[in-house]
PDB file as gemmi writes it, atoms N, CA and C in Angstrom:
CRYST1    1.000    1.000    1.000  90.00  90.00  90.00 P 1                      
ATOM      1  N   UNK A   1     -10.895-127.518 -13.903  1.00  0.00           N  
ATOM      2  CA  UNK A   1     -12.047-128.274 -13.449  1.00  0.00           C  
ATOM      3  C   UNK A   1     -12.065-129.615 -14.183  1.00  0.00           C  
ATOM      4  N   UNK A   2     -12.745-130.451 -13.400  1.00  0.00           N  
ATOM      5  CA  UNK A   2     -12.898-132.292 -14.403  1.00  0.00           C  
ATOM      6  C   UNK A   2     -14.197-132.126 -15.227  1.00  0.00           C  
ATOM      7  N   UNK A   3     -13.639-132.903 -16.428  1.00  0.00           N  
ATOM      8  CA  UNK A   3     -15.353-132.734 -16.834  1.00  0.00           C  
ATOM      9  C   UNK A   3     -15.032-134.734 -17.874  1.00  0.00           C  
ATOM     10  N   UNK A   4     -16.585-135.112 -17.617  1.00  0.00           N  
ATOM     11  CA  UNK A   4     -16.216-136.314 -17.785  1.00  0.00           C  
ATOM     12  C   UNK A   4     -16.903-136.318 -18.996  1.00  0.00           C  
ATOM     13  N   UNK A   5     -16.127-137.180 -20.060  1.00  0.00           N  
ATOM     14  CA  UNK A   5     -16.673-137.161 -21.552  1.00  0.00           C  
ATOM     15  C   UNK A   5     -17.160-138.643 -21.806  1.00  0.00           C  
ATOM     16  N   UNK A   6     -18.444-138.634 -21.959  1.00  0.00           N  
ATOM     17  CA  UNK A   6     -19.495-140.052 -22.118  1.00  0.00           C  
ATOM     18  C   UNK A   6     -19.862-140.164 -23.460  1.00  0.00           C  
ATOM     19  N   UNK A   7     -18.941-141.041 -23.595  1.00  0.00           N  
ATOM     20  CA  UNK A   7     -19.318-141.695 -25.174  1.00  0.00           C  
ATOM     21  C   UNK A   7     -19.642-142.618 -25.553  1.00  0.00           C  
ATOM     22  N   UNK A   8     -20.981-142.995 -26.881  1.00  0.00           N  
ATOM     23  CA  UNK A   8     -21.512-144.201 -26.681  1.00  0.00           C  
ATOM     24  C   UNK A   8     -20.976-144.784 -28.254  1.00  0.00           C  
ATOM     25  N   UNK A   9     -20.480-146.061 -28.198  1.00  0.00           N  
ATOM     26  CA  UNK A   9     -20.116-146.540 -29.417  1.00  0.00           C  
ATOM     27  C   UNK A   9     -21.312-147.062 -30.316  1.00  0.00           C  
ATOM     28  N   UNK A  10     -21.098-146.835 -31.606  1.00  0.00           N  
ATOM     29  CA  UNK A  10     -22.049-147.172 -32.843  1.00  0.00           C  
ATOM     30  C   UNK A  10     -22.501-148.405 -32.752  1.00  0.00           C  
ATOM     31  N   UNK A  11     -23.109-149.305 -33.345  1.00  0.00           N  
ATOM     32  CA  UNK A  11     -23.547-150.714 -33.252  1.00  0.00           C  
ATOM     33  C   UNK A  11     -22.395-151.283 -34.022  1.00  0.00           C  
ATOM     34  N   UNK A  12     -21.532-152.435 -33.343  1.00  0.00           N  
ATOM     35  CA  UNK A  12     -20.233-153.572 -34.327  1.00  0.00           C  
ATOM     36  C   UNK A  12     -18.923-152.306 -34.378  1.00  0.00           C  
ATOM     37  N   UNK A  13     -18.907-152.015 -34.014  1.00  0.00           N  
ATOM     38  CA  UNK A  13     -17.202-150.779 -33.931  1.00  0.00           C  
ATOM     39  C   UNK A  13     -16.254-151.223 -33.495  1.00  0.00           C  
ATOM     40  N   UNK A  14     -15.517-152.482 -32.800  1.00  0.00           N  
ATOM     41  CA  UNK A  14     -14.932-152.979 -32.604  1.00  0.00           C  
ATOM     42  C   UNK A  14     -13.777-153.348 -33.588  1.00  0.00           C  
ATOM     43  N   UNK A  15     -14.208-153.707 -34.970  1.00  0.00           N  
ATOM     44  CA  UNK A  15     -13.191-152.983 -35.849  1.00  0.00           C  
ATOM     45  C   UNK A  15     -12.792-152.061 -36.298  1.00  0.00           C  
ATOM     46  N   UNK A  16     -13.638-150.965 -36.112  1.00  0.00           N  
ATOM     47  CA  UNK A  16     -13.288-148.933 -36.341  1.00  0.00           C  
ATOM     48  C   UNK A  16     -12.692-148.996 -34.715  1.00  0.00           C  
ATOM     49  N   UNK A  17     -12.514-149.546 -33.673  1.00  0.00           N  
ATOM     50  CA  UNK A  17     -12.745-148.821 -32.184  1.00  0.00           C  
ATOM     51  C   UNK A  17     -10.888-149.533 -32.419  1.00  0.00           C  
ATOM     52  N   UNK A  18     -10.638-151.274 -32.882  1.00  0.00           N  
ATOM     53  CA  UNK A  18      -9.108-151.123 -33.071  1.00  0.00           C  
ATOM     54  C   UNK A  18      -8.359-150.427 -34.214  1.00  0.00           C  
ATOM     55  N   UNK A  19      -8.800-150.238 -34.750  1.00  0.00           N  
ATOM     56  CA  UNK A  19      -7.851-149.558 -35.861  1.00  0.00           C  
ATOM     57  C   UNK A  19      -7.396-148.137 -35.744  1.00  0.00           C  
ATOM     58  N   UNK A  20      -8.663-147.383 -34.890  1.00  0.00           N  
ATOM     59  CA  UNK A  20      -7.891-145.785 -34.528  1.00  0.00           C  
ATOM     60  C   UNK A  20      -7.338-146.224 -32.993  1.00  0.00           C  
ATOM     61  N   UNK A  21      -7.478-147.137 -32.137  1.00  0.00           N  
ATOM     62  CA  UNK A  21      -6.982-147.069 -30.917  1.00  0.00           C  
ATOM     63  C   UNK A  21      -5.536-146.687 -30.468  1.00  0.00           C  
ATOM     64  N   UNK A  22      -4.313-146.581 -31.772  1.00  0.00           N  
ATOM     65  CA  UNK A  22      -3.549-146.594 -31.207  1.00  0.00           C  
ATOM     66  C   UNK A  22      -3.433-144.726 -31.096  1.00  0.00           C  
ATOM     67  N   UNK A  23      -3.871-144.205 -31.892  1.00  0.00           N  
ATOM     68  CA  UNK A  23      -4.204-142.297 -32.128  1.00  0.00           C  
ATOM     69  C   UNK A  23      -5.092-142.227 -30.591  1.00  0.00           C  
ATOM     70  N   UNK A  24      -5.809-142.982 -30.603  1.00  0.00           N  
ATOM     71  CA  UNK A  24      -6.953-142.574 -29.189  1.00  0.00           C  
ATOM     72  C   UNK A  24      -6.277-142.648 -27.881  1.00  0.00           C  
ATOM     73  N   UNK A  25      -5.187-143.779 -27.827  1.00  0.00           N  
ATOM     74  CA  UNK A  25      -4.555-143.748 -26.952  1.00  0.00           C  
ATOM     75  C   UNK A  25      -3.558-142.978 -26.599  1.00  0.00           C  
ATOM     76  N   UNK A  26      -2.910-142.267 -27.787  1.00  0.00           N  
ATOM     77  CA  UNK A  26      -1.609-141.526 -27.810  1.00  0.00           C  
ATOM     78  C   UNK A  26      -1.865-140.008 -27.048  1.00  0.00           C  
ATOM     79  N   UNK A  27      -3.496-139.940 -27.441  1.00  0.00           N  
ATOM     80  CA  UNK A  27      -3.876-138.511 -26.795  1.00  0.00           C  
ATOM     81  C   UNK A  27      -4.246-139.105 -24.993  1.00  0.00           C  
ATOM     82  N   UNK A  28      -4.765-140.284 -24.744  1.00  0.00           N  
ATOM     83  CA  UNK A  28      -5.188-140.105 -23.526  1.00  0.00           C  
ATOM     84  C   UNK A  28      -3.509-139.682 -22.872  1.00  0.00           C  
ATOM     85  N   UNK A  29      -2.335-140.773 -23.500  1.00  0.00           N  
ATOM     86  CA  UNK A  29      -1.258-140.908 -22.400  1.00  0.00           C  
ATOM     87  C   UNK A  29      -0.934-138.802 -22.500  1.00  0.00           C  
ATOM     88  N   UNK A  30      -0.999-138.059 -23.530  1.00  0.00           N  
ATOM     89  CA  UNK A  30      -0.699-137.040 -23.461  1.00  0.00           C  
ATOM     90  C   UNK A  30      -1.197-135.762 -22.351  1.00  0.00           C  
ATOM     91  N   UNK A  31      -2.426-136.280 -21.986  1.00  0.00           N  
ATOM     92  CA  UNK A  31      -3.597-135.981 -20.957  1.00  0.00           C  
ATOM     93  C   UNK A  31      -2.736-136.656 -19.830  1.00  0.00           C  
ATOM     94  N   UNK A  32      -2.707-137.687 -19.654  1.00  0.00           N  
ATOM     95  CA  UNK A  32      -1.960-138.611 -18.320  1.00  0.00           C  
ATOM     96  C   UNK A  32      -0.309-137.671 -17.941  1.00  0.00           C  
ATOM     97  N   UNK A  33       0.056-137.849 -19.283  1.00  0.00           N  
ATOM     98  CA  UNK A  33       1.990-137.113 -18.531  1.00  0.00           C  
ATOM     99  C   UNK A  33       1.426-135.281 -18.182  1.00  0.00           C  
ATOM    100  N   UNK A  34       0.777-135.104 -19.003  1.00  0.00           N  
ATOM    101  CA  UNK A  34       0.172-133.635 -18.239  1.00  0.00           C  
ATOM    102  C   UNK A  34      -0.477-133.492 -16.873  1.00  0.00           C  
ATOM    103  N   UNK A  35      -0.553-134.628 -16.072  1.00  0.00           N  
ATOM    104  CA  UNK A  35      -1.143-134.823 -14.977  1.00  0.00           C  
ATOM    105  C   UNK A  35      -3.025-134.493 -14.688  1.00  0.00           C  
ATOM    106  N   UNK A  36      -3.628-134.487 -16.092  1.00  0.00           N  
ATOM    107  CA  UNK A  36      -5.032-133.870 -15.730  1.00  0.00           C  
ATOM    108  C   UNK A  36      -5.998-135.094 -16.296  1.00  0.00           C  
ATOM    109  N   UNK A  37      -5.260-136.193 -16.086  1.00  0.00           N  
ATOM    110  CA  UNK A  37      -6.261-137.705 -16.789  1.00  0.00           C  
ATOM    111  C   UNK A  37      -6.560-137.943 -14.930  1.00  0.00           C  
ATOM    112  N   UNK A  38      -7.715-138.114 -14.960  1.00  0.00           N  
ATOM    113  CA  UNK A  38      -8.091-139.192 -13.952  1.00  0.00           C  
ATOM    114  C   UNK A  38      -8.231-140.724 -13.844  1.00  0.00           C  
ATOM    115  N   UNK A  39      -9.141-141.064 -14.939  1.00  0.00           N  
ATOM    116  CA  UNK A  39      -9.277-142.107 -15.502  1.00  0.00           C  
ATOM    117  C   UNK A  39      -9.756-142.422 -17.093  1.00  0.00           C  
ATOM    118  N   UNK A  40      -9.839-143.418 -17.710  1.00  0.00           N  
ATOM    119  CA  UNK A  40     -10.591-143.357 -18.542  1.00  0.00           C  
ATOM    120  C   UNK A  40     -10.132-145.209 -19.227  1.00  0.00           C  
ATOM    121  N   UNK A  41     -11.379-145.592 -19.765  1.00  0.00           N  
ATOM    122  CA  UNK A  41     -11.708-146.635 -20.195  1.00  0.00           C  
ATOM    123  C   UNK A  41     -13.009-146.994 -21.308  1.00  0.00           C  
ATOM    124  N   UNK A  42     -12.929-148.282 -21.606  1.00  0.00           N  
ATOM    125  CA  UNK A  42     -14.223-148.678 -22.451  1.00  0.00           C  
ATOM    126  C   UNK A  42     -15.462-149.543 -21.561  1.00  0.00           C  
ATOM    127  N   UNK A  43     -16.092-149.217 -22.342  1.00  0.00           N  
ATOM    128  CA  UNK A  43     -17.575-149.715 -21.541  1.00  0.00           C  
ATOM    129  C   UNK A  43     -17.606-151.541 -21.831  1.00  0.00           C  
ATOM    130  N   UNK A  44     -17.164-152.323 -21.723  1.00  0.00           N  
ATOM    131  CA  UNK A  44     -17.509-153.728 -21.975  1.00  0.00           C  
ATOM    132  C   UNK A  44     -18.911-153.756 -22.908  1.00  0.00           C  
ATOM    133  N   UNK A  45     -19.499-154.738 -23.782  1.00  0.00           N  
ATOM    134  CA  UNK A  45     -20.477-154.292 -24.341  1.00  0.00           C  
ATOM    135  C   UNK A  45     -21.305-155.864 -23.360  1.00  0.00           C  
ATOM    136  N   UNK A  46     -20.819-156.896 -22.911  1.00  0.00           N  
ATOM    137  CA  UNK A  46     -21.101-157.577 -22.002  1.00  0.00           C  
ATOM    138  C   UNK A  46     -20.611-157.745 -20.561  1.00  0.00           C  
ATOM    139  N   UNK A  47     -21.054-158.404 -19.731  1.00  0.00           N  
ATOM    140  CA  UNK A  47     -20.613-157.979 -18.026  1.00  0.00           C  
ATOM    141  C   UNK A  47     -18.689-159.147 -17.986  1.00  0.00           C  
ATOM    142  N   UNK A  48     -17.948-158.462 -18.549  1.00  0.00           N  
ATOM    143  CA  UNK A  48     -16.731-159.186 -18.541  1.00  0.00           C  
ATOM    144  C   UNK A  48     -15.546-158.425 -18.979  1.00  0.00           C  
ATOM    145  N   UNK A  49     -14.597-158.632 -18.168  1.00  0.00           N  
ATOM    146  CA  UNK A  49     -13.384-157.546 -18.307  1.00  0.00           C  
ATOM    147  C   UNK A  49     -13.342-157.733 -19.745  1.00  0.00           C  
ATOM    148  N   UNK A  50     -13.171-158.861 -20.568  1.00  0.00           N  
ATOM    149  CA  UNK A  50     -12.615-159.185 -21.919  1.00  0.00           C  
ATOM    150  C   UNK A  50     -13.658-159.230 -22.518  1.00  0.00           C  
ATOM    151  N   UNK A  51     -14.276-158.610 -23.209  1.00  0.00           N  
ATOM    152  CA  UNK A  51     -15.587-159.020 -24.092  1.00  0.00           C  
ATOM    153  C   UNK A  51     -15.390-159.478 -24.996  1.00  0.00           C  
ATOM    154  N   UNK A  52     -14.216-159.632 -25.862  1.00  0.00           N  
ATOM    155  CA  UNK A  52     -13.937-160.131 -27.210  1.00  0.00           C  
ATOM    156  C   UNK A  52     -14.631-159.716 -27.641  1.00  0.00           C  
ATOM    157  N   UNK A  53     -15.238-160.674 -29.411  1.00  0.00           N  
ATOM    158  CA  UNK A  53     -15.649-159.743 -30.296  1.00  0.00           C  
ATOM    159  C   UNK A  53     -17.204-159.249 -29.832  1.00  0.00           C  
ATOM    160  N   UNK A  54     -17.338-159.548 -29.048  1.00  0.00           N  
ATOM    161  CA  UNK A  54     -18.883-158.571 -28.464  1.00  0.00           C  
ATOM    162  C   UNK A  54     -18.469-157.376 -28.491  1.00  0.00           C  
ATOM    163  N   UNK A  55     -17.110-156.806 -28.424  1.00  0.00           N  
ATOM    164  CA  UNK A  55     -16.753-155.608 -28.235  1.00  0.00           C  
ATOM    165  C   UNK A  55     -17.251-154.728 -26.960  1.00  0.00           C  
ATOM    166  N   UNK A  56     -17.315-152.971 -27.681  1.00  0.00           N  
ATOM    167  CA  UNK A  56     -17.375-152.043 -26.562  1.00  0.00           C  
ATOM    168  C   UNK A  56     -18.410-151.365 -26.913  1.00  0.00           C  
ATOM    169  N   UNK A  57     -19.269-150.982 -25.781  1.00  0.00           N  
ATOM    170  CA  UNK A  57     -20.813-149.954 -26.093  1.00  0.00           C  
ATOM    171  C   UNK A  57     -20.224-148.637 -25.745  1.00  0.00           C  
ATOM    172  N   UNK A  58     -19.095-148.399 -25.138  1.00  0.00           N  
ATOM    173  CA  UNK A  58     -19.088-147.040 -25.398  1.00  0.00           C  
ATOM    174  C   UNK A  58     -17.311-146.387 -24.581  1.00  0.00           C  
ATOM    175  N   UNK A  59     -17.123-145.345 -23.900  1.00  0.00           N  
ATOM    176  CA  UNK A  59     -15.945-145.060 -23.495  1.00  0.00           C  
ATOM    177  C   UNK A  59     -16.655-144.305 -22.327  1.00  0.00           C  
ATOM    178  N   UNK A  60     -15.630-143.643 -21.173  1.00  0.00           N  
ATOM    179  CA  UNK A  60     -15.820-142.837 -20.028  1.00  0.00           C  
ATOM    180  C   UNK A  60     -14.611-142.182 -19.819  1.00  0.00           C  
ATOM    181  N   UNK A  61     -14.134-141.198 -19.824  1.00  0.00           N  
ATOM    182  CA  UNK A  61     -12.859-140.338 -19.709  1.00  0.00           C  
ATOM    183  C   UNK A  61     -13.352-139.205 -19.014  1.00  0.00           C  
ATOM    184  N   UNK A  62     -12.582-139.083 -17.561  1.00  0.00           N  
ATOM    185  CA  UNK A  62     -12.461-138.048 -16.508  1.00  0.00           C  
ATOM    186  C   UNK A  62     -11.411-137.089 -16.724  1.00  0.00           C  
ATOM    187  N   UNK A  63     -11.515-136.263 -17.198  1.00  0.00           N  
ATOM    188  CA  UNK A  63     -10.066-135.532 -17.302  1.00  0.00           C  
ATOM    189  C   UNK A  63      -9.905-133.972 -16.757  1.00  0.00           C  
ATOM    190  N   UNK A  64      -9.305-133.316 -16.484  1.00  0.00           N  
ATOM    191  CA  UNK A  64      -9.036-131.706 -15.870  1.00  0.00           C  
ATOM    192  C   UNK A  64      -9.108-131.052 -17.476  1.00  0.00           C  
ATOM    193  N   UNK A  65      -9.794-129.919 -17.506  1.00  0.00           N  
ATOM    194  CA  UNK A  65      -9.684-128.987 -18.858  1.00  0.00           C  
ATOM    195  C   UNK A  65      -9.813-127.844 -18.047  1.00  0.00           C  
ATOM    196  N   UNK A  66      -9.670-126.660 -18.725  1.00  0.00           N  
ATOM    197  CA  UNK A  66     -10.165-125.343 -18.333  1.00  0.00           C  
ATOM    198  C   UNK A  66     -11.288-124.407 -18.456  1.00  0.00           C  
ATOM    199  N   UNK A  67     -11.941-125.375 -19.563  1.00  0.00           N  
ATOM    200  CA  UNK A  67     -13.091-125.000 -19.275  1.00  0.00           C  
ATOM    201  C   UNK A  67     -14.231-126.250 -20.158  1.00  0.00           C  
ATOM    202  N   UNK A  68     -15.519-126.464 -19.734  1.00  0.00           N  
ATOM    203  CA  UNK A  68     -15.794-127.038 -20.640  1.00  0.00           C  
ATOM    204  C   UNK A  68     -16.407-126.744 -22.461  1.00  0.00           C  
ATOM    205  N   UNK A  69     -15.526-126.124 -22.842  1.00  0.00           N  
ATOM    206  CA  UNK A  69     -15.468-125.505 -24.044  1.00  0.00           C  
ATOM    207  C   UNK A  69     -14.446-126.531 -24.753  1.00  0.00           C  
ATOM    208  N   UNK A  70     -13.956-126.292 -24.070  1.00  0.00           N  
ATOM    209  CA  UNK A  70     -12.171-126.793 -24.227  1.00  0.00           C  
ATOM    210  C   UNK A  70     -12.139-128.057 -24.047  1.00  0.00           C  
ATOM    211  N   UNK A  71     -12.825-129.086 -22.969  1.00  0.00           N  
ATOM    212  CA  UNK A  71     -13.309-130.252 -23.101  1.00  0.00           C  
ATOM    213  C   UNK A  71     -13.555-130.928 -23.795  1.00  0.00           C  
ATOM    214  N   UNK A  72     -15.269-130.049 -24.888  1.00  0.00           N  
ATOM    215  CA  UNK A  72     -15.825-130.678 -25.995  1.00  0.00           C  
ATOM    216  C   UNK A  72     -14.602-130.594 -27.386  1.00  0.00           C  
ATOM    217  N   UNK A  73     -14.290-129.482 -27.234  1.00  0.00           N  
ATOM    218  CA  UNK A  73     -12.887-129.351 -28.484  1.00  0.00           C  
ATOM    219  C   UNK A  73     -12.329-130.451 -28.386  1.00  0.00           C  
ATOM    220  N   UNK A  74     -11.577-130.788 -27.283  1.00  0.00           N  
ATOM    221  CA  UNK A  74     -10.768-131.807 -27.209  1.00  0.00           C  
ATOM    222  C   UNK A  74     -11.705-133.285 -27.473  1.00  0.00           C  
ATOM    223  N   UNK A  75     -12.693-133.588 -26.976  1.00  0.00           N  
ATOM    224  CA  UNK A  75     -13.346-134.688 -26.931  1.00  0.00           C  
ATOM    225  C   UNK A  75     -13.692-135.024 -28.911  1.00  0.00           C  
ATOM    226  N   UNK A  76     -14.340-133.919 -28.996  1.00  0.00           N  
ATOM    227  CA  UNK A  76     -15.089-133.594 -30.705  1.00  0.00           C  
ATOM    228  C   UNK A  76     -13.738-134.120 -31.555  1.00  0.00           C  
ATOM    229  N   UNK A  77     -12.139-133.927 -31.554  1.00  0.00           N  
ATOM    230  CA  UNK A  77     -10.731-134.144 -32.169  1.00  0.00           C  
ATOM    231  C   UNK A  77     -10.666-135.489 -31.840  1.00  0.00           C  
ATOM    232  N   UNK A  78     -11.248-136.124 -31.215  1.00  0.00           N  
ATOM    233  CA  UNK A  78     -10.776-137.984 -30.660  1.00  0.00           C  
ATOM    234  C   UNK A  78     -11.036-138.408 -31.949  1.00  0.00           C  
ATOM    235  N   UNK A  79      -9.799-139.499 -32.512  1.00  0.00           N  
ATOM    236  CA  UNK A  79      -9.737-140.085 -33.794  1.00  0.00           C  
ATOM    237  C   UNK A  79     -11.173-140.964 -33.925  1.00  0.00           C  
ATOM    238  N   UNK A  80     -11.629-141.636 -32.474  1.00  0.00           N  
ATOM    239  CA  UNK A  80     -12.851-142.468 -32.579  1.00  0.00           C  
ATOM    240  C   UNK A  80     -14.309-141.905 -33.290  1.00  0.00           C  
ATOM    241  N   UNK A  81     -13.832-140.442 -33.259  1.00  0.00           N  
ATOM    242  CA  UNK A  81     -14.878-139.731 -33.915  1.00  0.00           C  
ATOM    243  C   UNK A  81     -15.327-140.483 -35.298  1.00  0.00           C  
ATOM    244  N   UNK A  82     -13.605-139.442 -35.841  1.00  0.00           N  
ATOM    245  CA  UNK A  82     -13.682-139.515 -37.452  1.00  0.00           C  
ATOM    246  C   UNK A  82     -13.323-140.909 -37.814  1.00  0.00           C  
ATOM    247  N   UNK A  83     -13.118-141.879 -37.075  1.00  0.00           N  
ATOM    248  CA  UNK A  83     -13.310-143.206 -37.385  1.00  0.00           C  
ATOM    249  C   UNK A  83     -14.458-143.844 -37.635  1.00  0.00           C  
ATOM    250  N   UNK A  84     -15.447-143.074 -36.754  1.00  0.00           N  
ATOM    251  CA  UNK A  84     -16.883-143.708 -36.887  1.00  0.00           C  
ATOM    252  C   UNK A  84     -17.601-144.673 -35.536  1.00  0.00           C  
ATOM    253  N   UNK A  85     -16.423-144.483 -34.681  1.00  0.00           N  
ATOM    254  CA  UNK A  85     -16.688-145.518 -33.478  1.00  0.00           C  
ATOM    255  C   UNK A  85     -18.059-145.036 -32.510  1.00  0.00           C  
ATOM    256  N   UNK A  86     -17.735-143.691 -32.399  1.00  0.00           N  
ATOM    257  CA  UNK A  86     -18.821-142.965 -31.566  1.00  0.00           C  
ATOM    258  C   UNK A  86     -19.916-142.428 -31.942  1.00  0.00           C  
ATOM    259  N   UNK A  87     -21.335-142.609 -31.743  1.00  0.00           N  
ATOM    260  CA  UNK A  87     -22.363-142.240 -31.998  1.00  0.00           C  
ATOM    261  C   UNK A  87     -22.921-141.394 -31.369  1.00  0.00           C  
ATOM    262  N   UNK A  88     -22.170-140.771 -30.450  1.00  0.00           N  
ATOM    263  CA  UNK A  88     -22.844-139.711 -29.370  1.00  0.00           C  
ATOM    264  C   UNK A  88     -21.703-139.542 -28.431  1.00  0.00           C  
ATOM    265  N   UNK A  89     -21.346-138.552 -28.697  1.00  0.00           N  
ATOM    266  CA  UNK A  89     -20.545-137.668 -27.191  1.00  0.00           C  
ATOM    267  C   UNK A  89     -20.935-136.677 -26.332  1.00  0.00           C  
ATOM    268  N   UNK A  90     -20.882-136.873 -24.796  1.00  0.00           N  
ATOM    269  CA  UNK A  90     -20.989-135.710 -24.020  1.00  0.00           C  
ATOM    270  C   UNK A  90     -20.360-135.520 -23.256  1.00  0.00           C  
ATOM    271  N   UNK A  91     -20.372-134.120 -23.109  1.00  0.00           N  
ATOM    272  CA  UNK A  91     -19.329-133.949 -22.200  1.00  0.00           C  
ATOM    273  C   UNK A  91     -20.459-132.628 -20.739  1.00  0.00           C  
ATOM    274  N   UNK A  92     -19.646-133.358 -19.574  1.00  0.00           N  
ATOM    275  CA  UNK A  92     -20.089-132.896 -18.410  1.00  0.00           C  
ATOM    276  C   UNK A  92     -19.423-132.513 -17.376  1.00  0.00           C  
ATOM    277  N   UNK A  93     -19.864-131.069 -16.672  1.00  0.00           N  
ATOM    278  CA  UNK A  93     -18.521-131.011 -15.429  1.00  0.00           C  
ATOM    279  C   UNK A  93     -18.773-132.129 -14.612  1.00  0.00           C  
ATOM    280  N   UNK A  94     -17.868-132.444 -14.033  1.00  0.00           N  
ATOM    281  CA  UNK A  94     -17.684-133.961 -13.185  1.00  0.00           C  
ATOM    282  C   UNK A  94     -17.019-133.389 -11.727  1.00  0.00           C  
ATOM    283  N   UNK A  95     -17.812-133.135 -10.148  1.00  0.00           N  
ATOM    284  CA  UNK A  95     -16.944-133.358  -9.288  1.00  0.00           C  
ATOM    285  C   UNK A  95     -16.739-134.612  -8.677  1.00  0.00           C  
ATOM    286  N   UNK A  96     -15.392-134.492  -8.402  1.00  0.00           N  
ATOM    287  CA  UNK A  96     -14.773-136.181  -7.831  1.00  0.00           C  
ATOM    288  C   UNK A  96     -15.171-135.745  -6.210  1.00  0.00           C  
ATOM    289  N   UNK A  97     -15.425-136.811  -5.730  1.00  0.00           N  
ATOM    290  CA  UNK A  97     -15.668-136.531  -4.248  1.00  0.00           C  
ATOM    291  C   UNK A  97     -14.866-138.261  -3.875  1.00  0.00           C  
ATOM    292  N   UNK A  98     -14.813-138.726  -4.075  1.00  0.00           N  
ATOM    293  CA  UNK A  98     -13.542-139.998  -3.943  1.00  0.00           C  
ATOM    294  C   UNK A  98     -12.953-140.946  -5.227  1.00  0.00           C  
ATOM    295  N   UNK A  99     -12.265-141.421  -5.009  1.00  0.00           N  
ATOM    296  CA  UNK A  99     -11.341-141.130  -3.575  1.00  0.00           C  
ATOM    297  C   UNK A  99     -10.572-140.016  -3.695  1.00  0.00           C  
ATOM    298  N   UNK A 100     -10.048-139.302  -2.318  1.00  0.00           N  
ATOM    299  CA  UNK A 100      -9.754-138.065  -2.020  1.00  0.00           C  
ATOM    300  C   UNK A 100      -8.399-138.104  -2.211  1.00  0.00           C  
TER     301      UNK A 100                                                      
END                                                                             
């Protein structure tokens, strides 16, 4: 099943959010070659692909798990955690209804 993990970044994390990014990323691509990533990205913290140092308010990751147990495990292990980037994670079943 998808379950989508909504995370909101701390206030100024933009230097905790690059310094674990390259660990944060290593797990999404591991999710991606397993075929169960849908999507996932950062929240702009202003209305612009590039926010620079305004940075990011938070993350959105769609991914397939088996259950959502297994979701939060996985979500709760994101380096952005124990970096300090995230101030709140949740995780939710997510159905996709498009695109099909």
């Amino acid at each position: 099943m998808l379950y989508a993990v909504i995370a909101e970044d701390v206030a100024d994390s933009l230097s905790k959010r690059l310094a674990a990014r390259p660990q944060h990323l290593e797990r999404l691509t591991a999710l991606q070659n397993q075929g169960r990533l849908v999507l996932a990205g950062p929240h702009p913290a202003i209305d612009s692909d590039n926010p620079g140092d305004a940075g990011f308010s938070g993350s959105l990751i769609v991914a397939e798990f088996a259950s959502q147990q297994d979701a939060q495990d996985w979500a709760d292990a994101d380096p952005y955690i124990s970096a300090g980037v995230y101030a709140r994670v949740t995780v939710k079943p997510f159905k996709q209804v498009f695109p099909q």
